[in-house]
Structures are given as C-alpha cells and as structure tokens.
Amino acid sequence: GQNIDQPTEMTATEGAIVQINCTYQTSGFNGLFWYQQHAGEAPTFLSYNVLDGLEEKGRFSSFLSRSKGYSYLLLKELQMKDSASYLCAVRPIDSNYQLIWGAGTKLIIKP
Amino acid sequence: DAGVTQSPTHLIKTRGQHVTLRCSPISGHKSVSWYQQVLGQGPQFIFQYYEKEERGRGNFPDRFSARQFPNYSSELNVNALLLGDSALYLCASSLVPGGNYEQYFGPGTRLTVT
C-alpha cells in the first residue's frame, strides 16, 4: 500500500524554528516534494528531494532519508505569513505521472 | 507571465447534474494534472494528460473523464454528480510529466453539490 503521514497541526512562535516531519510507505520511490498551501489558495512548490541529505533554500530546508522513508521541512526565522498548511507528496516509482499526497500539516504561527 | 488559470472559480450544482471544469496551463507546459481536494485533506490524483493523451488515472469512478486539447488546455467532466463530489478541483501544469519537474497549480474550482 501507499501511505504518507504528517502531523495534523503544529504551533510555533514568530522568529523561531519549526520542523515538520513526513513519513512515507510507497511502492518504490522517485522523489519527494514539499508544497505550501495558504487557506483557500492553491499549493505552491517549496522543495524537491530525490537523494538523501539536506536541501537548503533560504529560510526553508528539506531533508530526506530514503532508507527510513522519512523527510522533514525546516522553517527558520518564522514569520506570520508562514501560517499555512504544508503538504508532503511522493512520486512512486511505478508511476511517473502522479504524486501521492499527505493530508498536510497546518502550521499556526503566534506572535 | 500568466500562471495556470481555471474556470469557473466557484460552481454550485445539484445531484445528478453534469459539470465541466476548464484549465489553461502555463505557456509552454504540455502536461496537465487534475486533483480533487476535500477540506482538511491533501489533493487526490484524478488524471494526468501529456501531449493530449491520458498518461495516468487515479482511483476515481468512470463518472470522471477528461481530455486535453491541441493547445494543451484541458477539461475535466463529472457526470451524475454526488454530494461527495463537493471539493476543490485543482489543475496543475508542468513542462513534462515526472522527474523533478514541479507542478504549478491553478487557483482551483470550488464545486458544491447540493
């Protein structure tokens, strides 16, 4: 079967750091994406990982461990505008045409 | 540059009716995917089209169909609407399918079935 797990909701303080975890079980693996989705809006691309390790992009970093079926998104210097849902999506190896999505983690930033 | 556009933005239908949703990809993008997103959940894959051919289909009933036109725009059709079809329907385009090519999402069509 294919399954992606993320925490439902997290709360963090403005200026702090937060780590959002994602674990997956899929039929093979061909890359993992992180998207940000503000309420009522479409998802926007944040990062892509296909090899183990950390990818850094400004305040956002994404880490992947393929052997553990695990990824995390690290957000630094949190801003109020970072309040959104963060979606983890995996491309299974037996389908180059679709993404399997997690339910998303709703991140609430408090002043 | 125009992003992915979708129409209509909102739609209200009654059970049993038919609906057509439209999507125009980013200029130069040849791949279009359709997703259904229920509130509080991640997107569920419905279809992917590339070069006007269906390349992937998710676990949706035959009431759902789609097509891609020569200009790479796409339509999603849903027949015999059910209350459970109420959702945000997202269209995403990419240069080509697969690999590390990110998908760019349109604003979505909010469908309400009463």
mmCIF file with all atom_site columns, N, CA, C and O in Angstrom, chain A residues 50-91:
data_model
loop_
_atom_site.group_PDB
_atom_site.id
_atom_site.type_symbol
_atom_site.label_atom_id
_atom_site.label_alt_id
_atom_site.label_comp_id
_atom_site.label_asym_id
_atom_site.label_entity_id
_atom_site.label_seq_id
_atom_site.pdbx_PDB_ins_code
_atom_site.Cartn_x
_atom_site.Cartn_y
_atom_site.Cartn_z
_atom_site.occupancy
_atom_site.B_iso_or_equiv
_atom_site.pdbx_formal_charge
_atom_site.auth_seq_id
_atom_site.auth_comp_id
_atom_site.auth_asym_id
_atom_site.auth_atom_id
_atom_site.pdbx_PDB_model_num
ATOM 1   N N  . VAL A 1 50 ? 15.377 13.976 -4.019 1.00 0.00 ? 50 VAL A N  1
ATOM 2   C CA . VAL A 1 50 ? 15.380 12.613 -4.553 1.00 0.00 ? 50 VAL A CA 1
ATOM 3   C C  . VAL A 1 50 ? 16.562 11.822 -3.974 1.00 0.00 ? 50 VAL A C  1
ATOM 4   O O  . VAL A 1 50 ? 16.503 10.599 -3.908 1.00 0.00 ? 50 VAL A O  1
ATOM 5   N N  . LEU A 1 51 ? 17.607 12.521 -3.548 1.00 0.00 ? 51 LEU A N  1
ATOM 6   C CA . LEU A 1 51 ? 18.755 11.876 -2.912 1.00 0.00 ? 51 LEU A CA 1
ATOM 7   C C  . LEU A 1 51 ? 18.759 12.205 -1.417 1.00 0.00 ? 51 LEU A C  1
ATOM 8   O O  . LEU A 1 51 ? 18.214 13.229 -0.998 1.00 0.00 ? 51 LEU A O  1
ATOM 9   N N  . ASP A 1 52 ? 19.389 11.349 -0.637 1.00 0.00 ? 52 ASP A N  1
ATOM 10  C CA . ASP A 1 52 ? 19.492 11.580 0.798  1.00 0.00 ? 52 ASP A CA 1
ATOM 11  C C  . ASP A 1 52 ? 20.240 12.873 1.072  1.00 0.00 ? 52 ASP A C  1
ATOM 12  O O  . ASP A 1 52 ? 21.191 13.215 0.374  1.00 0.00 ? 52 ASP A O  1
ATOM 13  N N  . GLY A 1 53 ? 19.804 13.558 2.114  1.00 0.00 ? 53 GLY A N  1
ATOM 14  C CA . GLY A 1 53 ? 20.529 14.742 2.527  1.00 0.00 ? 53 GLY A CA 1
ATOM 15  C C  . GLY A 1 53 ? 19.635 15.951 2.650  1.00 0.00 ? 53 GLY A C  1
ATOM 16  O O  . GLY A 1 53 ? 18.412 15.865 2.571  1.00 0.00 ? 53 GLY A O  1
ATOM 17  N N  . LEU A 1 54 ? 20.289 17.070 2.863  1.00 0.00 ? 54 LEU A N  1
ATOM 18  C CA . LEU A 1 54 ? 19.598 18.328 3.136  1.00 0.00 ? 54 LEU A CA 1
ATOM 19  C C  . LEU A 1 54 ? 19.688 19.257 1.935  1.00 0.00 ? 54 LEU A C  1
ATOM 20  O O  . LEU A 1 54 ? 20.762 19.463 1.391  1.00 0.00 ? 54 LEU A O  1
ATOM 21  N N  . GLU A 1 55 ? 18.552 19.813 1.548  1.00 0.00 ? 55 GLU A N  1
ATOM 22  C CA . GLU A 1 55 ? 18.495 20.833 0.504  1.00 0.00 ? 55 GLU A CA 1
ATOM 23  C C  . GLU A 1 55 ? 18.071 22.130 1.163  1.00 0.00 ? 55 GLU A C  1
ATOM 24  O O  . GLU A 1 55 ? 17.016 22.204 1.781  1.00 0.00 ? 55 GLU A O  1
ATOM 25  N N  . GLU A 1 56 ? 18.916 23.164 1.032  1.00 0.00 ? 56 GLU A N  1
ATOM 26  C CA . GLU A 1 56 ? 18.614 24.438 1.676  1.00 0.00 ? 56 GLU A CA 1
ATOM 27  C C  . GLU A 1 56 ? 18.221 25.469 0.644  1.00 0.00 ? 56 GLU A C  1
ATOM 28  O O  . GLU A 1 56 ? 18.858 25.585 -0.417 1.00 0.00 ? 56 GLU A O  1
ATOM 29  N N  . LYS A 1 57 ? 17.172 26.208 0.983  1.00 0.00 ? 57 LYS A N  1
ATOM 30  C CA . LYS A 1 57 ? 16.684 27.243 0.074  1.00 0.00 ? 57 LYS A CA 1
ATOM 31  C C  . LYS A 1 57 ? 16.174 28.392 0.921  1.00 0.00 ? 57 LYS A C  1
ATOM 32  O O  . LYS A 1 57 ? 15.006 28.445 1.304  1.00 0.00 ? 57 LYS A O  1
ATOM 33  N N  . GLY A 1 58 ? 17.059 29.317 1.237  1.00 0.00 ? 58 GLY A N  1
ATOM 34  C CA . GLY A 1 58 ? 16.676 30.455 2.055  1.00 0.00 ? 58 GLY A CA 1
ATOM 35  C C  . GLY A 1 58 ? 16.290 30.032 3.460  1.00 0.00 ? 58 GLY A C  1
ATOM 36  O O  . GLY A 1 58 ? 17.006 29.283 4.116  1.00 0.00 ? 58 GLY A O  1
ATOM 37  N N  . ARG A 1 59 ? 15.132 30.473 3.908  1.00 0.00 ? 59 ARG A N  1
ATOM 38  C CA . ARG A 1 59 ? 14.688 30.134 5.266  1.00 0.00 ? 59 ARG A CA 1
ATOM 39  C C  . ARG A 1 59 ? 14.170 28.703 5.373  1.00 0.00 ? 59 ARG A C  1
ATOM 40  O O  . ARG A 1 59 ? 13.976 28.190 6.470  1.00 0.00 ? 59 ARG A O  1
ATOM 41  N N  . PHE A 1 60 ? 13.933 28.082 4.208  1.00 0.00 ? 60 PHE A N  1
ATOM 42  C CA . PHE A 1 60 ? 13.368 26.731 4.194  1.00 0.00 ? 60 PHE A CA 1
ATOM 43  C C  . PHE A 1 60 ? 14.435 25.720 3.804  1.00 0.00 ? 60 PHE A C  1
ATOM 44  O O  . PHE A 1 60 ? 15.219 25.955 2.877  1.00 0.00 ? 60 PHE A O  1
ATOM 45  N N  . SER A 1 61 ? 14.443 24.577 4.498  1.00 0.00 ? 61 SER A N  1
ATOM 46  C CA . SER A 1 61 ? 15.321 23.463 4.154  1.00 0.00 ? 61 SER A CA 1
ATOM 47  C C  . SER A 1 61 ? 14.499 22.187 4.175  1.00 0.00 ? 61 SER A C  1
ATOM 48  O O  . SER A 1 61 ? 13.548 22.070 4.960  1.00 0.00 ? 61 SER A O  1
ATOM 49  N N  . SER A 1 62 ? 14.867 21.223 3.339  1.00 0.00 ? 62 SER A N  1
ATOM 50  C CA . SER A 1 62 ? 14.177 19.942 3.350  1.00 0.00 ? 62 SER A CA 1
ATOM 51  C C  . SER A 1 62 ? 15.208 18.829 3.403  1.00 0.00 ? 62 SER A C  1
ATOM 52  O O  . SER A 1 62 ? 16.233 18.886 2.725  1.00 0.00 ? 62 SER A O  1
ATOM 53  N N  . PHE A 1 63 ? 14.911 17.821 4.205  1.00 0.00 ? 63 PHE A N  1
ATOM 54  C CA . PHE A 1 63 ? 15.821 16.693 4.412  1.00 0.00 ? 63 PHE A CA 1
ATOM 55  C C  . PHE A 1 63 ? 15.132 15.413 3.998  1.00 0.00 ? 63 PHE A C  1
ATOM 56  O O  . PHE A 1 63 ? 13.919 15.259 4.156  1.00 0.00 ? 63 PHE A O  1
ATOM 57  N N  . LEU A 1 64 ? 15.928 14.472 3.461  1.00 0.00 ? 64 LEU A N  1
ATOM 58  C CA . LEU A 1 64 ? 15.381 13.174 3.045  1.00 0.00 ? 64 LEU A CA 1
ATOM 59  C C  . LEU A 1 64 ? 16.291 12.048 3.507  1.00 0.00 ? 64 LEU A C  1
ATOM 60  O O  . LEU A 1 64 ? 17.511 12.135 3.353  1.00 0.00 ? 64 LEU A O  1
ATOM 61  N N  . SER A 1 65 ? 15.665 10.985 4.037  1.00 0.00 ? 65 SER A N  1
ATOM 62  C CA . SER A 1 65 ? 16.346 9.720  4.291  1.00 0.00 ? 65 SER A CA 1
ATOM 63  C C  . SER A 1 65 ? 15.517 8.632  3.616  1.00 0.00 ? 65 SER A C  1
ATOM 64  O O  . SER A 1 65 ? 14.448 8.260  4.102  1.00 0.00 ? 65 SER A O  1
ATOM 65  N N  . ARG A 1 66 ? 16.016 8.126  2.496  1.00 0.00 ? 66 ARG A N  1
ATOM 66  C CA . ARG A 1 66 ? 15.246 7.119  1.748  1.00 0.00 ? 66 ARG A CA 1
ATOM 67  C C  . ARG A 1 66 ? 15.180 5.791  2.498  1.00 0.00 ? 66 ARG A C  1
ATOM 68  O O  . ARG A 1 66 ? 14.158 5.100  2.475  1.00 0.00 ? 66 ARG A O  1
ATOM 69  N N  . SER A 1 67 ? 16.257 5.434  3.196  1.00 0.00 ? 67 SER A N  1
ATOM 70  C CA . SER A 1 67 ? 16.267 4.162  3.913  1.00 0.00 ? 67 SER A CA 1
ATOM 71  C C  . SER A 1 67 ? 15.238 4.157  5.037  1.00 0.00 ? 67 SER A C  1
ATOM 72  O O  . SER A 1 67 ? 14.687 3.107  5.386  1.00 0.00 ? 67 SER A O  1
ATOM 73  N N  . LYS A 1 68 ? 14.948 5.312  5.598  1.00 0.00 ? 68 LYS A N  1
ATOM 74  C CA . LYS A 1 68 ? 13.984 5.411  6.695  1.00 0.00 ? 68 LYS A CA 1
ATOM 75  C C  . LYS A 1 68 ? 12.602 5.847  6.219  1.00 0.00 ? 68 LYS A C  1
ATOM 76  O O  . LYS A 1 68 ? 11.672 5.901  7.025  1.00 0.00 ? 68 LYS A O  1
ATOM 77  N N  . GLY A 1 69 ? 12.452 6.153  4.941  1.00 0.00 ? 69 GLY A N  1
ATOM 78  C CA . GLY A 1 69 ? 11.164 6.636  4.453  1.00 0.00 ? 69 GLY A CA 1
ATOM 79  C C  . GLY A 1 69 ? 10.728 7.885  5.194  1.00 0.00 ? 69 GLY A C  1
ATOM 80  O O  . GLY A 1 69 ? 9.582  8.006  5.635  1.00 0.00 ? 69 GLY A O  1
ATOM 81  N N  . TYR A 1 70 ? 11.630 8.841  5.308  1.00 0.00 ? 70 TYR A N  1
ATOM 82  C CA . TYR A 1 70 ? 11.423 9.985  6.211  1.00 0.00 ? 70 TYR A CA 1
ATOM 83  C C  . TYR A 1 70 ? 11.955 11.260 5.576  1.00 0.00 ? 70 TYR A C  1
ATOM 84  O O  . TYR A 1 70 ? 13.016 11.283 4.952  1.00 0.00 ? 70 TYR A O  1
ATOM 85  N N  . SER A 1 71 ? 11.183 12.319 5.766  1.00 0.00 ? 71 SER A N  1
ATOM 86  C CA . SER A 1 71 ? 11.608 13.641 5.319  1.00 0.00 ? 71 SER A CA 1
ATOM 87  C C  . SER A 1 71 ? 11.159 14.663 6.351  1.00 0.00 ? 71 SER A C  1
ATOM 88  O O  . SER A 1 71 ? 10.230 14.421 7.125  1.00 0.00 ? 71 SER A O  1
ATOM 89  N N  . TYR A 1 72 ? 11.838 15.776 6.376  1.00 0.00 ? 72 TYR A N  1
ATOM 90  C CA . TYR A 1 72 ? 11.317 16.891 7.164  1.00 0.00 ? 72 TYR A CA 1
ATOM 91  C C  . TYR A 1 72 ? 11.547 18.206 6.437  1.00 0.00 ? 72 TYR A C  1
ATOM 92  O O  . TYR A 1 72 ? 12.458 18.347 5.616  1.00 0.00 ? 72 TYR A O  1
ATOM 93  N N  . LEU A 1 73 ? 10.686 19.151 6.741  1.00 0.00 ? 73 LEU A N  1
ATOM 94  C CA . LEU A 1 73 ? 10.795 20.521 6.249  1.00 0.00 ? 73 LEU A CA 1
ATOM 95  C C  . LEU A 1 73 ? 11.138 21.391 7.446  1.00 0.00 ? 73 LEU A C  1
ATOM 96  O O  . LEU A 1 73 ? 10.446 21.345 8.468  1.00 0.00 ? 73 LEU A O  1
ATOM 97  N N  . LEU A 1 74 ? 12.212 22.143 7.333  1.00 0.00 ? 74 LEU A N  1
ATOM 98  C CA . LEU A 1 74 ? 12.673 23.006 8.421  1.00 0.00 ? 74 LEU A CA 1
ATOM 99  C C  . LEU A 1 74 ? 12.434 24.453 8.030  1.00 0.00 ? 74 LEU A C  1
ATOM 100 O O  . LEU A 1 74 ? 12.897 24.888 6.968  1.00 0.00 ? 74 LEU A O  1
ATOM 101 N N  . LEU A 1 75 ? 11.709 25.175 8.848  1.00 0.00 ? 75 LEU A N  1
ATOM 102 C CA . LEU A 1 75 ? 11.433 26.578 8.591  1.00 0.00 ? 75 LEU A CA 1
ATOM 103 C C  . LEU A 1 75 ? 12.121 27.414 9.676  1.00 0.00 ? 75 LEU A C  1
ATOM 104 O O  . LEU A 1 75 ? 11.870 27.234 10.861 1.00 0.00 ? 75 LEU A O  1
ATOM 105 N N  . LYS A 1 76 ? 12.982 28.328 9.260  1.00 0.00 ? 76 LYS A N  1
ATOM 106 C CA . LYS A 1 76 ? 13.712 29.174 10.195 1.00 0.00 ? 76 LYS A CA 1
ATOM 107 C C  . LYS A 1 76 ? 13.155 30.594 10.199 1.00 0.00 ? 76 LYS A C  1
ATOM 108 O O  . LYS A 1 76 ? 12.466 31.008 9.251  1.00 0.00 ? 76 LYS A O  1
ATOM 109 N N  . GLU A 1 77 ? 13.454 31.317 11.266 1.00 0.00 ? 77 GLU A N  1
ATOM 110 C CA . GLU A 1 77 ? 13.061 32.734 11.379 1.00 0.00 ? 77 GLU A CA 1
ATOM 111 C C  . GLU A 1 77 ? 11.598 32.910 10.972 1.00 0.00 ? 77 GLU A C  1
ATOM 112 O O  . GLU A 1 77 ? 11.268 33.693 10.078 1.00 0.00 ? 77 GLU A O  1
ATOM 113 N N  . LEU A 1 78 ? 10.738 32.164 11.633 1.00 0.00 ? 78 LEU A N  1
ATOM 114 C CA . LEU A 1 78 ? 9.335  32.126 11.263 1.00 0.00 ? 78 LEU A CA 1
ATOM 115 C C  . LEU A 1 78 ? 8.707  33.510 11.222 1.00 0.00 ? 78 LEU A C  1
ATOM 116 O O  . LEU A 1 78 ? 8.958  34.364 12.074 1.00 0.00 ? 78 LEU A O  1
ATOM 117 N N  . GLN A 1 79 ? 7.882  33.685 10.198 1.00 0.00 ? 79 GLN A N  1
ATOM 118 C CA . GLN A 1 79 ? 7.133  34.923 10.033 1.00 0.00 ? 79 GLN A CA 1
ATOM 119 C C  . GLN A 1 79 ? 5.641  34.585 10.066 1.00 0.00 ? 79 GLN A C  1
ATOM 120 O O  . GLN A 1 79 ? 5.238  33.451 9.789  1.00 0.00 ? 79 GLN A O  1
ATOM 121 N N  . MET A 1 80 ? 4.829  35.580 10.381 1.00 0.00 ? 80 MET A N  1
ATOM 122 C CA . MET A 1 80 ? 3.381  35.344 10.472 1.00 0.00 ? 80 MET A CA 1
ATOM 123 C C  . MET A 1 80 ? 2.842  34.799 9.152  1.00 0.00 ? 80 MET A C  1
ATOM 124 O O  . MET A 1 80 ? 1.929  33.964 9.145  1.00 0.00 ? 80 MET A O  1
ATOM 125 N N  . LYS A 1 81 ? 3.416  35.227 8.038  1.00 0.00 ? 81 LYS A N  1
ATOM 126 C CA . LYS A 1 81 ? 2.928  34.789 6.728  1.00 0.00 ? 81 LYS A CA 1
ATOM 127 C C  . LYS A 1 81 ? 3.218  33.307 6.461  1.00 0.00 ? 81 LYS A C  1
ATOM 128 O O  . LYS A 1 81 ? 2.718  32.744 5.485  1.00 0.00 ? 81 LYS A O  1
ATOM 129 N N  . ASP A 1 82 ? 4.029  32.688 7.330  1.00 0.00 ? 82 ASP A N  1
ATOM 130 C CA . ASP A 1 82 ? 4.306  31.254 7.179  1.00 0.00 ? 82 ASP A CA 1
ATOM 131 C C  . ASP A 1 82 ? 3.153  30.396 7.693  1.00 0.00 ? 82 ASP A C  1
ATOM 132 O O  . ASP A 1 82 ? 3.175  29.164 7.538  1.00 0.00 ? 82 ASP A O  1
ATOM 133 N N  . SER A 1 83 ? 2.169  31.013 8.308  1.00 0.00 ? 83 SER A N  1
ATOM 134 C CA . SER A 1 83 ? 0.976  30.275 8.740  1.00 0.00 ? 83 SER A CA 1
ATOM 135 C C  . SER A 1 83 ? 0.274  29.727 7.509  1.00 0.00 ? 83 SER A C  1
ATOM 136 O O  . SER A 1 83 ? -0.220 30.487 6.665  1.00 0.00 ? 83 SER A O  1
ATOM 137 N N  . ALA A 1 84 ? 0.248  28.411 7.393  1.00 0.00 ? 84 ALA A N  1
ATOM 138 C CA . ALA A 1 84 ? -0.282 27.752 6.203  1.00 0.00 ? 84 ALA A CA 1
ATOM 139 C C  . ALA A 1 84 ? -0.278 26.256 6.461  1.00 0.00 ? 84 ALA A C  1
ATOM 140 O O  . ALA A 1 84 ? 0.196  25.791 7.502  1.00 0.00 ? 84 ALA A O  1
ATOM 141 N N  . SER A 1 85 ? -0.791 25.503 5.501  1.00 0.00 ? 85 SER A N  1
ATOM 142 C CA . SER A 1 85 ? -0.635 24.044 5.530  1.00 0.00 ? 85 SER A CA 1
ATOM 143 C C  . SER A 1 85 ? 0.566  23.666 4.688  1.00 0.00 ? 85 SER A C  1
ATOM 144 O O  . SER A 1 85 ? 0.812  24.269 3.637  1.00 0.00 ? 85 SER A O  1
ATOM 145 N N  . TYR A 1 86 ? 1.310  22.666 5.158  1.00 0.00 ? 86 TYR A N  1
ATOM 146 C CA . TYR A 1 86 ? 2.499  22.200 4.449  1.00 0.00 ? 86 TYR A CA 1
ATOM 147 C C  . TYR A 1 86 ? 2.256  20.752 4.047  1.00 0.00 ? 86 TYR A C  1
ATOM 148 O O  . TYR A 1 86 ? 2.016  19.886 4.894  1.00 0.00 ? 86 TYR A O  1
ATOM 149 N N  . LEU A 1 87 ? 2.308  20.510 2.750  1.00 0.00 ? 87 LEU A N  1
ATOM 150 C CA . LEU A 1 87 ? 1.955  19.212 2.178  1.00 0.00 ? 87 LEU A CA 1
ATOM 151 C C  . LEU A 1 87 ? 3.203  18.490 1.693  1.00 0.00 ? 87 LEU A C  1
ATOM 152 O O  . LEU A 1 87 ? 4.018  19.068 0.962  1.00 0.00 ? 87 LEU A O  1
ATOM 153 N N  . CYS A 1 88 ? 3.305  17.240 2.066  1.00 0.00 ? 88 CYS A N  1
ATOM 154 C CA . CYS A 1 88 ? 4.368  16.370 1.613  1.00 0.00 ? 88 CYS A CA 1
ATOM 155 C C  . CYS A 1 88 ? 3.777  15.480 0.512  1.00 0.00 ? 88 CYS A C  1
ATOM 156 O O  . CYS A 1 88 ? 2.663  14.960 0.670  1.00 0.00 ? 88 CYS A O  1
ATOM 157 N N  . ALA A 1 89 ? 4.481  15.307 -0.594 1.00 0.00 ? 89 ALA A N  1
ATOM 158 C CA . ALA A 1 89 ? 3.984  14.482 -1.692 1.00 0.00 ? 89 ALA A CA 1
ATOM 159 C C  . ALA A 1 89 ? 5.112  13.630 -2.246 1.00 0.00 ? 89 ALA A C  1
ATOM 160 O O  . ALA A 1 89 ? 6.238  14.105 -2.411 1.00 0.00 ? 89 ALA A O  1
ATOM 161 N N  . VAL A 1 90 ? 4.806  12.373 -2.529 1.00 0.00 ? 90 VAL A N  1
ATOM 162 C CA . VAL A 1 90 ? 5.811  11.426 -3.014 1.00 0.00 ? 90 VAL A CA 1
ATOM 163 C C  . VAL A 1 90 ? 5.446  10.956 -4.414 1.00 0.00 ? 90 VAL A C  1
ATOM 164 O O  . VAL A 1 90 ? 4.274  10.704 -4.705 1.00 0.00 ? 90 VAL A O  1
ATOM 165 N N  . ARG A 1 91 ? 6.468  10.840 -5.270 1.00 0.00 ? 91 ARG A N  1
ATOM 166 C CA . ARG A 1 91 ? 6.254  10.257 -6.586 1.00 0.00 ? 91 ARG A CA 1
ATOM 167 C C  . ARG A 1 91 ? 6.669  8.792  -6.519 1.00 0.00 ? 91 ARG A C  1
ATOM 168 O O  . ARG A 1 91 ? 7.855  8.496  -6.350 1.00 0.00 ? 91 ARG A O  1
#
